[in-house]
Tab-separated table of C-alpha atoms in Angstrom:
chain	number	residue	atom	x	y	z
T	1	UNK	CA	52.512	82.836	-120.246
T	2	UNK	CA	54.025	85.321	-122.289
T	3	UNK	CA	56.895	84.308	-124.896
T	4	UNK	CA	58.928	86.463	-126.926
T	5	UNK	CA	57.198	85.244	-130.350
T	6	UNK	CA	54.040	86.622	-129.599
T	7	UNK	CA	54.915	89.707	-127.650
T	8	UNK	CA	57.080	90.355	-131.409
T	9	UNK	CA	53.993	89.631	-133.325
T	10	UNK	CA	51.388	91.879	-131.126
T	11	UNK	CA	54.518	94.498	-131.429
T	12	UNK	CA	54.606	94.329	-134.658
T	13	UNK	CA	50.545	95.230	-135.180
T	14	UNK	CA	50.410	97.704	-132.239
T	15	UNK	CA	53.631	99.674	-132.775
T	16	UNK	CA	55.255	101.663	-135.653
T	17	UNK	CA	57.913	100.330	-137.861
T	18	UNK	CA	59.301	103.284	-137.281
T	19	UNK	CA	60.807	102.957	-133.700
T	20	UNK	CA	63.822	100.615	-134.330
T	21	UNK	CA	63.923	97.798	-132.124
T	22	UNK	CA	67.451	95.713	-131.926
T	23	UNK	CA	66.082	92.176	-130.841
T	24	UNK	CA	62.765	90.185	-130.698
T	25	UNK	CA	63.599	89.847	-126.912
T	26	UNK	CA	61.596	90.871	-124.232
T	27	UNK	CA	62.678	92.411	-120.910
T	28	UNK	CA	61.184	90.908	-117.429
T	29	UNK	CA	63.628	92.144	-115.138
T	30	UNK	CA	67.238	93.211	-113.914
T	31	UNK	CA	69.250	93.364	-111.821
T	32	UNK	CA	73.226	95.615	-112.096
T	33	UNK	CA	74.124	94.177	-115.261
T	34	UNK	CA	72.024	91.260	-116.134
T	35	UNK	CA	68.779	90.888	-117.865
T	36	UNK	CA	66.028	88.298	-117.898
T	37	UNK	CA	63.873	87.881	-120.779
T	38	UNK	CA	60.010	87.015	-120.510
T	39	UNK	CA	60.866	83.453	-121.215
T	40	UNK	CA	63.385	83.218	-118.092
T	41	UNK	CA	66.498	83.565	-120.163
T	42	UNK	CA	69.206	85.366	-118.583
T	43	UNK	CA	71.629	87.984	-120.331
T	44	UNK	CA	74.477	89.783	-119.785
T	45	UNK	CA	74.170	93.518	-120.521
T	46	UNK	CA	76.806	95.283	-122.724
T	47	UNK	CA	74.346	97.954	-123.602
T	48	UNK	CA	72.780	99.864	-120.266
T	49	UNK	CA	70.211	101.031	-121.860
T	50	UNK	CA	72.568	102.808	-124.533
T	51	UNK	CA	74.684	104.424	-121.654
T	52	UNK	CA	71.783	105.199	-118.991
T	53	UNK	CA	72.516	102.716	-116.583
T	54	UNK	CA	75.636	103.331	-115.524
T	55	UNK	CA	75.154	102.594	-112.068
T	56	UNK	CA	73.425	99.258	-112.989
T	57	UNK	CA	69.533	97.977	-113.057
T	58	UNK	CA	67.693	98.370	-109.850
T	59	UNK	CA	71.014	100.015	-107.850
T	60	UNK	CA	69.438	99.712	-104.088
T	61	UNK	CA	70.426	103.577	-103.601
T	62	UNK	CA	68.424	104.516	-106.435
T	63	UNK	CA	65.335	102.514	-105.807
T	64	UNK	CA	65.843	103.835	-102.148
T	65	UNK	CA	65.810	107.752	-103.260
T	66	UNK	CA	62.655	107.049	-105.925
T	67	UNK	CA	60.829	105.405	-103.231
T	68	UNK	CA	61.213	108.334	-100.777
T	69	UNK	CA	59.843	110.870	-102.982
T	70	UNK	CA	57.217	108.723	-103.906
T	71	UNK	CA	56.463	108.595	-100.400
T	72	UNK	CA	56.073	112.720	-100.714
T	73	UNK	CA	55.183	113.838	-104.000
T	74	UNK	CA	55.688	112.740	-107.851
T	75	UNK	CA	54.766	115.878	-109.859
T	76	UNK	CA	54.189	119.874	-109.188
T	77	UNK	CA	55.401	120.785	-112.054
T	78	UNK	CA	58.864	122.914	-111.271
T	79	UNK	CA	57.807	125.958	-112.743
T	80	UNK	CA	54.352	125.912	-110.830
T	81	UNK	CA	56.102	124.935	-107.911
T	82	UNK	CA	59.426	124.714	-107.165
T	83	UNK	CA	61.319	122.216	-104.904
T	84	UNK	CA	64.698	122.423	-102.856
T	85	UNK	CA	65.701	118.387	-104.496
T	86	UNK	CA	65.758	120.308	-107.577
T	87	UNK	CA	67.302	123.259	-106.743
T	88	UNK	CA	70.088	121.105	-105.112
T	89	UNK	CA	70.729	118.563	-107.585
T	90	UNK	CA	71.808	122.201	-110.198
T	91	UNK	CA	74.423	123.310	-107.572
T	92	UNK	CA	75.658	119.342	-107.799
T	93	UNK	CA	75.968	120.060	-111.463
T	94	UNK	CA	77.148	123.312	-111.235
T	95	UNK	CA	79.960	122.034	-108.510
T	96	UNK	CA	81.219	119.061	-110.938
T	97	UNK	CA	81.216	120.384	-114.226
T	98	UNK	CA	84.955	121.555	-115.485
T	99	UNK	CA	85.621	124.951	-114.796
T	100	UNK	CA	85.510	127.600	-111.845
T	101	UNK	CA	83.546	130.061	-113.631
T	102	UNK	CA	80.314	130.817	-111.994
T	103	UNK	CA	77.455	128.701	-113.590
T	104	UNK	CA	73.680	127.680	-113.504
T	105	UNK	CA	72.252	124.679	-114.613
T	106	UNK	CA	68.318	123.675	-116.160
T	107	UNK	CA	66.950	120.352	-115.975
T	108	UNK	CA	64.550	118.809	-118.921
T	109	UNK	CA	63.667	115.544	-119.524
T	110	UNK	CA	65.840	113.883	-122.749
T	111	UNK	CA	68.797	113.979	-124.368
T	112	UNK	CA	67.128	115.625	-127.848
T	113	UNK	CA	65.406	118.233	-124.975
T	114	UNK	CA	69.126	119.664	-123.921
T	115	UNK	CA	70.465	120.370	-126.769
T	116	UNK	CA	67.740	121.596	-128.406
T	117	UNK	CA	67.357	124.207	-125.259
T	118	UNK	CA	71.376	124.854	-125.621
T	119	UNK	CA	70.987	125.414	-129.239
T	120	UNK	CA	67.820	128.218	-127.906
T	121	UNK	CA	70.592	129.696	-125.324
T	122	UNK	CA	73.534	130.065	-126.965
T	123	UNK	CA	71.177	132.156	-129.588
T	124	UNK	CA	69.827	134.234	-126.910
T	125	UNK	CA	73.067	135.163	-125.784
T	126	UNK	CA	74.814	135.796	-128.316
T	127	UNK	CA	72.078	137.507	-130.692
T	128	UNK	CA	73.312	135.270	-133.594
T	129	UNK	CA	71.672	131.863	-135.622
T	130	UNK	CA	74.502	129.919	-137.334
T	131	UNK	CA	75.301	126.534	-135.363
T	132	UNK	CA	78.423	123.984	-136.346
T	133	UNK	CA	78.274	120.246	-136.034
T	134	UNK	CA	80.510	117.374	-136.839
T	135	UNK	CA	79.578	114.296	-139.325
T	136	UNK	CA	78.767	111.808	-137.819
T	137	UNK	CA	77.441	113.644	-134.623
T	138	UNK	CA	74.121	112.913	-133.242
T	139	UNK	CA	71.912	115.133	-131.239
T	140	UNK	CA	68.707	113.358	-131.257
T	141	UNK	CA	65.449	112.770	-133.244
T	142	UNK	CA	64.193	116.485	-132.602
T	143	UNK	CA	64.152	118.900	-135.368
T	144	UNK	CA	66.848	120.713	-134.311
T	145	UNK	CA	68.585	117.409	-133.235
T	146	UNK	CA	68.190	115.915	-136.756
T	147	UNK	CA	69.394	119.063	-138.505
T	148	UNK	CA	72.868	118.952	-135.703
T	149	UNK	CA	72.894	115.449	-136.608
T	150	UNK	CA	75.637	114.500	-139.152
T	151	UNK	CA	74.028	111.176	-140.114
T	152	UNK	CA	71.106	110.765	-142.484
T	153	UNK	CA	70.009	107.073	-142.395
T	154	UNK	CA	67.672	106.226	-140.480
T	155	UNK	CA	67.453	109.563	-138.580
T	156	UNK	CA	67.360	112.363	-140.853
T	157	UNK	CA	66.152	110.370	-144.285
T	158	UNK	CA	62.638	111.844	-145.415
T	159	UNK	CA	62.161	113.837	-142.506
T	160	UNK	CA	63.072	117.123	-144.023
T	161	UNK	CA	63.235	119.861	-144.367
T	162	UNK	CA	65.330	120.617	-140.931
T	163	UNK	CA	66.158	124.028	-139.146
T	164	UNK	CA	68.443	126.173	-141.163
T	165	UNK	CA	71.536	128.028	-140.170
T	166	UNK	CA	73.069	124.190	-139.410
T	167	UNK	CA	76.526	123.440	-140.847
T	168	UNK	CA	78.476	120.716	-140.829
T	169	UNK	CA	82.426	119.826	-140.339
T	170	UNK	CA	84.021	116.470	-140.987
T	171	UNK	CA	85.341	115.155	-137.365
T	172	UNK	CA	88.445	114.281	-137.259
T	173	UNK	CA	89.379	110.032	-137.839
T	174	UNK	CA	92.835	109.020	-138.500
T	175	UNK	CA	91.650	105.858	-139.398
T	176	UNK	CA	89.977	106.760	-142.362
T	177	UNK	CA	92.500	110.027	-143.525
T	178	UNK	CA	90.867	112.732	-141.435
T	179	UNK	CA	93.070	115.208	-139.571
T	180	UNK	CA	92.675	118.153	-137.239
T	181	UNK	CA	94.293	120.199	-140.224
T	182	UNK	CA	91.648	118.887	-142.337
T	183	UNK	CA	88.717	119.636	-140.481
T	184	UNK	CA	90.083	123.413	-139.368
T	185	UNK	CA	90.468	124.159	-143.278
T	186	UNK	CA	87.057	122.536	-143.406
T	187	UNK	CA	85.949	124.860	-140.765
T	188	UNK	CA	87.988	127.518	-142.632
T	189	UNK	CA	86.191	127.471	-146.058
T	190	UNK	CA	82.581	127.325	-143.921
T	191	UNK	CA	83.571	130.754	-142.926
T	192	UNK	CA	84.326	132.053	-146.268
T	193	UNK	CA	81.910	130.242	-148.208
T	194	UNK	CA	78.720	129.728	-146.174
T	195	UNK	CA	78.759	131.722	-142.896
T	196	UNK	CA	80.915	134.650	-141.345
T	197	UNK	CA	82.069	133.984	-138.119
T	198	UNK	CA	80.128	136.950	-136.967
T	199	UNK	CA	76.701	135.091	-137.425
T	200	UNK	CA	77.955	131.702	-136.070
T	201	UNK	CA	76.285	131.147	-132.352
T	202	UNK	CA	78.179	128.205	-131.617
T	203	UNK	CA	79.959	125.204	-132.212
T	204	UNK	CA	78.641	121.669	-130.412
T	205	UNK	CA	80.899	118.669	-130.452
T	206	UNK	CA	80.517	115.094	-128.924
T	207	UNK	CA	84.383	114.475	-126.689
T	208	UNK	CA	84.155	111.230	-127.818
T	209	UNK	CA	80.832	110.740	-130.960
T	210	UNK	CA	78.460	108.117	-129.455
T	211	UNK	CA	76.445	106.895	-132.728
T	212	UNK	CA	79.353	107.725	-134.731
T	213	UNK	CA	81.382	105.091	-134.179
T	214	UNK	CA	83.502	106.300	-130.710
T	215	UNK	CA	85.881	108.113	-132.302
T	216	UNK	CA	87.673	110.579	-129.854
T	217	UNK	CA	87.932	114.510	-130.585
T	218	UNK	CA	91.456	115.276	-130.477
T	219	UNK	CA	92.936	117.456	-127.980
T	220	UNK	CA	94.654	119.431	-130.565
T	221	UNK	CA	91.114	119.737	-132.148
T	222	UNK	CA	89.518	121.095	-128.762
T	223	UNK	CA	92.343	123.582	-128.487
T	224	UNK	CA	91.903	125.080	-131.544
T	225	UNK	CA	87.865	125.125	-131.414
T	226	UNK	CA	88.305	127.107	-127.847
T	227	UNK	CA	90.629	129.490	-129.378
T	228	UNK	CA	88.749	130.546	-132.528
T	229	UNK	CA	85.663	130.036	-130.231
T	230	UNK	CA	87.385	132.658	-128.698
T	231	UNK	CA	88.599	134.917	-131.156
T	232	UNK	CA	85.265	135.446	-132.760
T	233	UNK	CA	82.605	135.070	-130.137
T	234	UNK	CA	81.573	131.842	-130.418
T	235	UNK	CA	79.924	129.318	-127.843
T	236	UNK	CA	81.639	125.934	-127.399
T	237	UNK	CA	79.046	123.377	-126.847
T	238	UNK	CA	79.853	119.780	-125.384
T	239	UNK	CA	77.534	117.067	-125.682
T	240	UNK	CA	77.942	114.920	-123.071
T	241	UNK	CA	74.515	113.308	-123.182
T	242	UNK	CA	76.252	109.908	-123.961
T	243	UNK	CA	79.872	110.433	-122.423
T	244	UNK	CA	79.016	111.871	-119.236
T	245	UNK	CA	78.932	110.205	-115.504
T	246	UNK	CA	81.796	108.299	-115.053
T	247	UNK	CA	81.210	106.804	-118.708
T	248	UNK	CA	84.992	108.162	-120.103
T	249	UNK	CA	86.773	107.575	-116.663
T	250	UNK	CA	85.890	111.455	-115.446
T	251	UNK	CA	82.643	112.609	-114.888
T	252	UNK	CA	82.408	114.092	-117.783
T	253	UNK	CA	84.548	113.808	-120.716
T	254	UNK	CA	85.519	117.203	-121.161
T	255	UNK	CA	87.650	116.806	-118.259
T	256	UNK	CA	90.145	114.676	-120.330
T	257	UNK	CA	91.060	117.958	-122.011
T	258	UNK	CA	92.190	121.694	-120.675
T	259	UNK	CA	89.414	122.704	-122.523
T	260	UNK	CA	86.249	124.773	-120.986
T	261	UNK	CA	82.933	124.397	-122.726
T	262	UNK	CA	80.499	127.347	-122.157
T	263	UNK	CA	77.638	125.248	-122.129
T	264	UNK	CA	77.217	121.076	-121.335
T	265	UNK	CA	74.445	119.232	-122.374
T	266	UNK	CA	73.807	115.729	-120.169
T	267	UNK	CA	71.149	113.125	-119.680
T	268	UNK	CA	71.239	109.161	-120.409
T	269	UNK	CA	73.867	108.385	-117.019
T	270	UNK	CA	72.276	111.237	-115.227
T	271	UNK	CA	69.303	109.738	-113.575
T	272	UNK	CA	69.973	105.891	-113.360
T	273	UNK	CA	67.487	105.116	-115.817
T	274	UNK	CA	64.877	107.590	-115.026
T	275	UNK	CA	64.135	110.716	-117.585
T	276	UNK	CA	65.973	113.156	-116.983
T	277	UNK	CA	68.643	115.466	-118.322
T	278	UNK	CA	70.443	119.550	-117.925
T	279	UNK	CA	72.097	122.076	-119.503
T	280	UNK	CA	74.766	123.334	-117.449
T	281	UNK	CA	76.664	126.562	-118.347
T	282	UNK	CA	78.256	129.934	-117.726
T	283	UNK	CA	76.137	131.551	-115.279
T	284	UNK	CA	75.532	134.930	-117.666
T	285	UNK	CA	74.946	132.820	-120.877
T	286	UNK	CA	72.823	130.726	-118.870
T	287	UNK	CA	70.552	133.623	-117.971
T	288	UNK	CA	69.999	135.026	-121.154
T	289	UNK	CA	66.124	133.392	-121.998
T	290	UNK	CA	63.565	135.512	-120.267
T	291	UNK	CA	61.379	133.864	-117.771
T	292	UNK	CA	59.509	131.051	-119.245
T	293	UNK	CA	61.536	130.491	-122.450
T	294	UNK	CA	63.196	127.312	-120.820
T	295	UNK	CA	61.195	124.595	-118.837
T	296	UNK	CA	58.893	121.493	-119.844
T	297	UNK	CA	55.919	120.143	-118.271
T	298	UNK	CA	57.645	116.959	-116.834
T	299	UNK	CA	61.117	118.977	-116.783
T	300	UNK	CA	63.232	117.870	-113.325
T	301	UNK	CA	60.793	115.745	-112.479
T	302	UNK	CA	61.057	115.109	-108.671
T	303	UNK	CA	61.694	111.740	-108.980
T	304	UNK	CA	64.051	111.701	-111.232
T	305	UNK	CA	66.000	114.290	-109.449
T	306	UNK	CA	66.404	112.519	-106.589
T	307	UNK	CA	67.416	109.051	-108.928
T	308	UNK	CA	70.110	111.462	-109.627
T	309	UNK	CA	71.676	112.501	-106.278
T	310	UNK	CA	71.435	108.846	-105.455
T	311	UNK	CA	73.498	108.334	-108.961
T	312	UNK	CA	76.022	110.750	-108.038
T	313	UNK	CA	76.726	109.599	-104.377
T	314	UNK	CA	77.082	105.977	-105.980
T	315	UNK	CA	79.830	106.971	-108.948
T	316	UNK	CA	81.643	108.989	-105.368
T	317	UNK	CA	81.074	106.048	-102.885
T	318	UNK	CA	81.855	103.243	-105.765
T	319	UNK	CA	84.300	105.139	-107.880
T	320	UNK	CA	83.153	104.355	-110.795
T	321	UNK	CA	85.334	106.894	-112.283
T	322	UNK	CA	88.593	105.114	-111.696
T	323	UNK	CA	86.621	101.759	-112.267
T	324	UNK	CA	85.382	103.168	-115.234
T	325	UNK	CA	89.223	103.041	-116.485
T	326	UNK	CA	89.992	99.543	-115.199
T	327	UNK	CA	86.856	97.991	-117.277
T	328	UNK	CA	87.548	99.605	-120.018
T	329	UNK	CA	91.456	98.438	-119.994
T	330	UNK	CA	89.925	95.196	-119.755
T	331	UNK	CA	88.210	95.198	-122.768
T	332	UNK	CA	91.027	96.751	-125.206
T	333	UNK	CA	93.582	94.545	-123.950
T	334	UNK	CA	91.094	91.548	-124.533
T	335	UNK	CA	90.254	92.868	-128.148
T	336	UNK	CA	93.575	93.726	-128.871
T	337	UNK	CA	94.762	90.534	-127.883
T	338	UNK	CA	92.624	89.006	-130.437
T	339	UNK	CA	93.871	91.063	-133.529
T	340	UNK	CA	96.065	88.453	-135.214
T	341	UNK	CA	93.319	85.888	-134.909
T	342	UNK	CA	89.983	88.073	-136.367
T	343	UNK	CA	92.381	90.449	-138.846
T	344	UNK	CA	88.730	91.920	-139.460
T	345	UNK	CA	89.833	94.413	-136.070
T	346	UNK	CA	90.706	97.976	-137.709
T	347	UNK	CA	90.996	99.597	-134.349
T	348	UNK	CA	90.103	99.666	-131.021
T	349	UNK	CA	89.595	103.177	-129.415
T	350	UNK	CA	87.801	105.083	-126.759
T	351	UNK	CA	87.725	106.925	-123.264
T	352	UNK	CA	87.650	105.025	-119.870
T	353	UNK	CA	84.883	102.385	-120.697
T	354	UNK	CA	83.525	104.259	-123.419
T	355	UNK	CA	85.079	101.295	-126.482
T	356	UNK	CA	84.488	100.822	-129.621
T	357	UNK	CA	86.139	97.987	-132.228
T	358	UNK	CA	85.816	98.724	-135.719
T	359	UNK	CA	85.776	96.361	-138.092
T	360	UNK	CA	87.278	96.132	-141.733
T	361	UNK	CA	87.660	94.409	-144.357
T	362	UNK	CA	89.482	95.152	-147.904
T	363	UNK	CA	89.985	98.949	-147.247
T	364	UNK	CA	85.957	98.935	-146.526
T	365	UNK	CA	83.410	99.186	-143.674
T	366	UNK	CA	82.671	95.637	-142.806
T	367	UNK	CA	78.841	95.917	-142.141
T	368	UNK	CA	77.996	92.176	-141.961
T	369	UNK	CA	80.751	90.960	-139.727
T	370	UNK	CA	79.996	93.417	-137.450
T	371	UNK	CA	75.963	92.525	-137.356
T	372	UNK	CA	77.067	88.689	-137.698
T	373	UNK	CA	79.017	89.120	-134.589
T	374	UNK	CA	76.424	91.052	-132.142
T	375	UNK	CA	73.940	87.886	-133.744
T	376	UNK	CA	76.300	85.367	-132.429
T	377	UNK	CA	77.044	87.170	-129.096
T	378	UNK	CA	72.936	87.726	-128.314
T	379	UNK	CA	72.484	83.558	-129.257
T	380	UNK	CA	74.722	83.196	-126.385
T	381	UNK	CA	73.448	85.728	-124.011
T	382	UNK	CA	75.163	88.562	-124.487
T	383	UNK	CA	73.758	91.664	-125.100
T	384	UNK	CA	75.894	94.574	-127.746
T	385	UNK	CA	75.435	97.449	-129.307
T	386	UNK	CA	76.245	98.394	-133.301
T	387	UNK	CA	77.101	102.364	-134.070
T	388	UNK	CA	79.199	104.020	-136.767
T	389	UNK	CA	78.027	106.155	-139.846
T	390	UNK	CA	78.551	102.794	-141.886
T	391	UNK	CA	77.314	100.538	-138.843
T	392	UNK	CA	80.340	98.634	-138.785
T	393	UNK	CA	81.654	99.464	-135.353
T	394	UNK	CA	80.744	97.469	-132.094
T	395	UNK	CA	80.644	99.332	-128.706
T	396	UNK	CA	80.752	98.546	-125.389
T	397	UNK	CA	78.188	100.333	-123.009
T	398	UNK	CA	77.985	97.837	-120.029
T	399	UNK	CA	77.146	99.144	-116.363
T	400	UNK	CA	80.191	100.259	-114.426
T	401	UNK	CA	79.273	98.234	-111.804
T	402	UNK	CA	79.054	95.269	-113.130
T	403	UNK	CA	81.556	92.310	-111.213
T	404	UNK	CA	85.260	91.630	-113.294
T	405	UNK	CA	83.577	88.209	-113.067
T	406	UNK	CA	79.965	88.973	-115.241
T	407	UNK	CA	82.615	90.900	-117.567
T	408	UNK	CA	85.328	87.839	-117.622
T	409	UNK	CA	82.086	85.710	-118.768
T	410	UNK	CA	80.373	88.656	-121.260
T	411	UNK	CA	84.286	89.064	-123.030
T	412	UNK	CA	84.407	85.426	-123.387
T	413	UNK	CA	81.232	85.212	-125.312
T	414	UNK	CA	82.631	87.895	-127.575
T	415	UNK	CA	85.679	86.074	-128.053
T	416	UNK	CA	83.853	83.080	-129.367
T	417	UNK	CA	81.532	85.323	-131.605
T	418	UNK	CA	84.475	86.882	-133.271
T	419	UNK	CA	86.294	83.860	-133.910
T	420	UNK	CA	83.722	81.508	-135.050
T	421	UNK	CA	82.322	84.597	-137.726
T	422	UNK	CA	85.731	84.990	-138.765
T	423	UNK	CA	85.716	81.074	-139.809
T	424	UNK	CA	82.620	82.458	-141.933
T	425	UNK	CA	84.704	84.370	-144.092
């Protein structure tokens, strides 16, 4: 029988140290938003995967669609040849993105893939090199990704040297003294001291940063991007690989804002699990790569394309949107209501179900409540996620399916992990 002891110590000699693993537990199976490990003990997910399975584990509808296309094919290779499932899953895209304009939509296979083929777009179309990211961003483990990413430990640390033309802009966090004002003059001095506007390609931006710490992009922020965006020829690029699908409350998180992106990058949420993710844009940018400058082997893979539709006729049917909203309220009135009692709580914050708590302590980043708490919670079956440039924030990633009971019962283990590591202190 396998246990979790030895599957960690054959782990350890058979894998790299390198690929960060959060717990020595092992996965046997699922099911919406529970786990089992291979020892039969049960958990409650807070995590999905880090946003992927929004929909839950093992959603019948999914399974359903996967098995049907098994049933025909699993692989041409889209660019060898093409199939209609993939061909209708971009006009889905293209119909429920924000925005009117006339678009067309590529499918690759992760996150890191998108942007890294919106970064190669929105240079093709505009004839320029110079891209803008936010601290505390993150784009992926790519080259590209690392060098948009606004965090160096663990992802960028040794790794270098990293693409160049990549700039960076502090994001905007009233909690620690960072306004819109600030990060425009920010943006400001870039121009005169780095880059002219005239060689900038774009600008990408996380609605609400994922891995740094769920802080939400102002509206007054987005406003002003799209308008010097504007004003100079720039591309607005929204990474949405983490808040899209029903994650913020909206499909995508854009739609909180009267803001239009020219090109959205998606995957985790897209494909219930499965591999899969798109660039989505303005129909002309999109169109600016010759023939064969965008693809991937394993890009749209047929399967995962039709996990997709399946996903998207389950956040419509379910609506997972609106309970997207509800769940989340849940949550901050829970953690609010527990502010007095753990005075470690800075702030609780996000989109829809997308929520974060920060925590604290003497004007600094408290690191080892935060990793003292998640301990606790995962002792008593309950499965979270750390992010934040200083690691100090907890966030909340569960499926939006899961019952107001299996939430009730994860919140409650939460509520005794916060107060019995605040007796700690």
């Amino acid at each position: 029988m396998l246990s979790n002891a030895s599957l960690q110590e054959r782990k350890n000699q058979a894998t790299p140290r390198g690929v960060g693993v959060m717990c020595a537990i092992y996965a046997d199976r699922a099911e919406n938003a529970e786990l089992w490990d291979v020892e039969g003990r049960r958990y409650i997910d807070f995590a999905a995967g880090i946003a992927v399975t929004n929909t839950g584990h093992r959603h019948p509808k999914v399974i359903a669609a996967m098995q049907a296309q098994l049933e025909r094919f699993t692989h041409t290779a889209y660019q060898v040849m093409p199939y209609a499932s993939y061909v209708e899953l971009a006009e889905r895209i293209n119909r429920a993105t924000p925005g009117t304009h006339a678009k067309k939509t590529a499918f690759f296979t992760t996150g890191a893939e998108a942007v890294e083929n919106a970064v190669k777009i929105a240079r093709v179309a505009t004839g320029r090199t110079g891209i803008i990211a936010f601290h505390g961003g993150f784009h992926g483990r790519t080259m590209m990704g690392m060098a948009l990413t606004g965090k160096v430990s663990p992802y960028k640390a040794g790794f270098g040297p990293f693409p160049g033309d990549v700039y960076h802009l502090p994001f905007p966090n009233s909690l620690h003294g960072v306004s819109v004002a600030d990060t425009l003059q920010a943006l400001s001095q870039l121009f005169k001291a780095d880059i002219e506007p005239s060689r900038v390609a774009a600008i990408i931006i996380e609605p609400e940063q994922g891995e740094g710490g769920f802080y939400v992009a102002p509206a007054e922020l987005m406003h002003a991007l799209r308008q010097l965006c504007d004003e100079h020829g720039i591309l607005l690029i929204a990474d949405e690989v983490q808040t899209g699908f029903a994650r913020t409350g909206k499909l995508f998180a854009m739609e909180h804002y009267d803001v239009e992106a020219d090109l959205i990058t998606m995957a985790k949420g897209l494909a219930g699990g499965m591999p899969l993710s798109a660039v989505c844009g303005r129909a002309e940018i999109m169109d600016a790569p010759n023939p064969g400058g965008l693809g991937g082997t394993y890009a749209g893979n047929p399967i995962a394309v039709a996990a997709a539709h399946a996903v998207l006729d389950i956040i419509e049917e379910e609506q997972l949107c609106e309970r997207a909203n509800i769940l989340g309220a849940a949550v901050k009135t829970r953690l609010n209501g527990l502010r007095e009692r753990v005075p470690h709580i800075a702030e609780v914050r996000g989109l829809g179900a997308m929520v974060g708590v920060e925590f604290i302590r003497d004007g600094s980043a408290d690191v080892a409540f935060a990793q003292q708490v998640q301990a606790k919670a995962l002792e008593n079956g309950l499965l979270l996620l750390i992010c934040g440039s200083y690691g100090n924030v907890i966030r909340f990633l569960f499926p939006l399916t899961i019952s107001d009971a299996l939430l009730n019962e994860g919140l409650d283990i939460l509520e005794q992990a916060l107060l019995s590591t605040v007796v700690k202190f």
